[in-house]
Amino acid sequence: MIVRIMGEGQIDIAEADLDVLNALDSELEAAIAAGDEESFRSRLHDLLDKVRHVGKALPDDSLEPSELILPPADASMDEVREMLGNEGLIPG
């Protein structure tokens, strides 16, 4: 699965890593629902760090279509809330 982190580029994520990413996504959604800015910031960074860790960065000139778009690390809670679908940032 090709994921784009806004402002950073594309990362190839193995399907096997989606469960752990979905768990982090659920924690991020809970922080947003609670309006907890500190928890939100921590969970967003946890999610993006895990994507970077488990994924393989694609070359900058890669033209692969992105299946998921993730917000940048400095995104606001409102910006991320707008990006959330029915299944969070990472569909399960």
Tab-separated table of C-alpha atoms in Angstrom:
chain	number	residue	atom	x	y	z
A	1	MET	CA	0.000	0.000	0.000
A	2	ILE	CA	1.419	3.377	-1.010
A	3	VAL	CA	1.006	6.094	1.624
A	4	ARG	CA	1.829	9.777	1.258
A	5	ILE	CA	2.710	11.843	4.291
A	6	MET	CA	1.902	15.394	3.247
A	7	GLY	CA	5.081	17.391	2.760
A	8	GLU	CA	7.359	14.329	3.027
A	9	GLY	CA	6.779	11.942	0.146
A	10	GLN	CA	5.539	8.412	-0.457
A	11	ILE	CA	6.125	5.294	1.616
A	12	ASP	CA	5.344	1.693	0.699
A	13	ILE	CA	3.652	-0.119	3.615
A	14	ALA	CA	3.216	-3.898	3.786
A	15	GLU	CA	-0.341	-5.152	4.368
A	16	ALA	CA	0.991	-7.060	7.409
A	17	ASP	CA	1.757	-3.742	9.149
A	18	LEU	CA	-1.769	-2.352	8.849
A	19	ASP	CA	-3.023	-3.837	12.137
A	20	VAL	CA	-0.503	-1.961	14.266
A	21	LEU	CA	-1.102	1.215	12.248
A	22	ASN	CA	-4.862	0.846	12.710
A	23	ALA	CA	-4.382	0.558	16.482
A	24	LEU	CA	-2.394	3.808	16.499
A	25	ASP	CA	-5.009	5.419	14.262
A	26	SER	CA	-7.744	4.458	16.747
A	27	GLU	CA	-5.785	6.071	19.579
A	28	LEU	CA	-5.421	9.223	17.473
A	29	GLU	CA	-9.176	9.285	16.797
A	30	ALA	CA	-9.899	8.899	20.526
A	31	ALA	CA	-7.637	11.848	21.342
A	32	ILE	CA	-9.446	13.981	18.752
A	33	ALA	CA	-12.860	12.928	20.065
A	34	ALA	CA	-11.756	13.887	23.598
A	35	GLY	CA	-10.352	17.213	22.399
A	36	ASP	CA	-7.060	16.334	24.112
A	37	GLU	CA	-4.412	18.386	22.278
A	38	GLU	CA	-1.425	16.861	24.116
A	39	SER	CA	-2.575	13.293	23.471
A	40	PHE	CA	-3.497	14.184	19.878
A	41	ARG	CA	-0.005	15.542	19.160
A	42	SER	CA	1.659	12.504	20.735
A	43	ARG	CA	-0.571	9.992	18.895
A	44	LEU	CA	-0.114	11.738	15.541
A	45	HIS	CA	3.665	11.613	15.932
A	46	ASP	CA	3.468	7.953	17.034
A	47	LEU	CA	1.461	7.060	13.923
A	48	LEU	CA	3.727	8.922	11.508
A	49	ASP	CA	6.875	7.559	13.161
A	50	LYS	CA	5.549	3.993	12.854
A	51	VAL	CA	4.675	4.523	9.166
A	52	ARG	CA	8.208	5.776	8.542
A	53	HIS	CA	9.695	2.877	10.516
A	54	VAL	CA	7.788	-0.026	8.939
A	55	GLY	CA	7.574	1.422	5.442
A	56	LYS	CA	10.043	1.808	2.617
A	57	ALA	CA	10.432	5.328	1.251
A	58	LEU	CA	9.899	5.601	-2.481
A	59	PRO	CA	12.199	7.755	-4.622
A	60	ASP	CA	11.181	11.414	-4.860
A	61	ASP	CA	10.540	11.003	-8.601
A	62	SER	CA	8.155	8.062	-8.070
A	63	LEU	CA	4.780	8.496	-9.739
A	64	GLU	CA	2.904	5.736	-7.887
A	65	PRO	CA	-0.673	6.653	-6.938
A	66	SER	CA	-1.085	7.061	-3.172
A	67	GLU	CA	-3.769	4.901	-1.590
A	68	LEU	CA	-3.713	6.906	1.644
A	69	ILE	CA	-2.846	10.500	2.456
A	70	LEU	CA	-1.638	11.227	5.983
A	71	PRO	CA	-1.342	14.683	7.519
A	72	PRO	CA	2.012	16.297	8.252
A	73	ALA	CA	3.384	16.105	11.801
A	74	ASP	CA	2.510	19.755	12.429
A	75	ALA	CA	-1.143	19.446	11.352
A	76	SER	CA	-3.744	20.889	13.704
A	77	MET	CA	-6.397	18.784	15.375
A	78	ASP	CA	-9.042	20.449	13.184
A	79	GLU	CA	-7.097	19.666	10.005
A	80	VAL	CA	-6.776	16.000	10.959
A	81	ARG	CA	-10.438	15.838	12.009
A	82	GLU	CA	-11.376	16.994	8.482
A	83	MET	CA	-9.235	14.210	6.962
A	84	LEU	CA	-10.814	11.444	9.036
A	85	GLY	CA	-13.201	9.189	7.170
A	86	ASN	CA	-15.597	6.669	8.656
A	87	GLU	CA	-12.623	4.356	9.260
A	88	GLY	CA	-10.052	6.902	10.450
A	89	LEU	CA	-6.955	7.891	8.535
A	90	ILE	CA	-6.048	4.249	7.882
A	91	PRO	CA	-9.031	2.132	6.781
A	92	GLY	CA	-9.153	-1.218	8.486
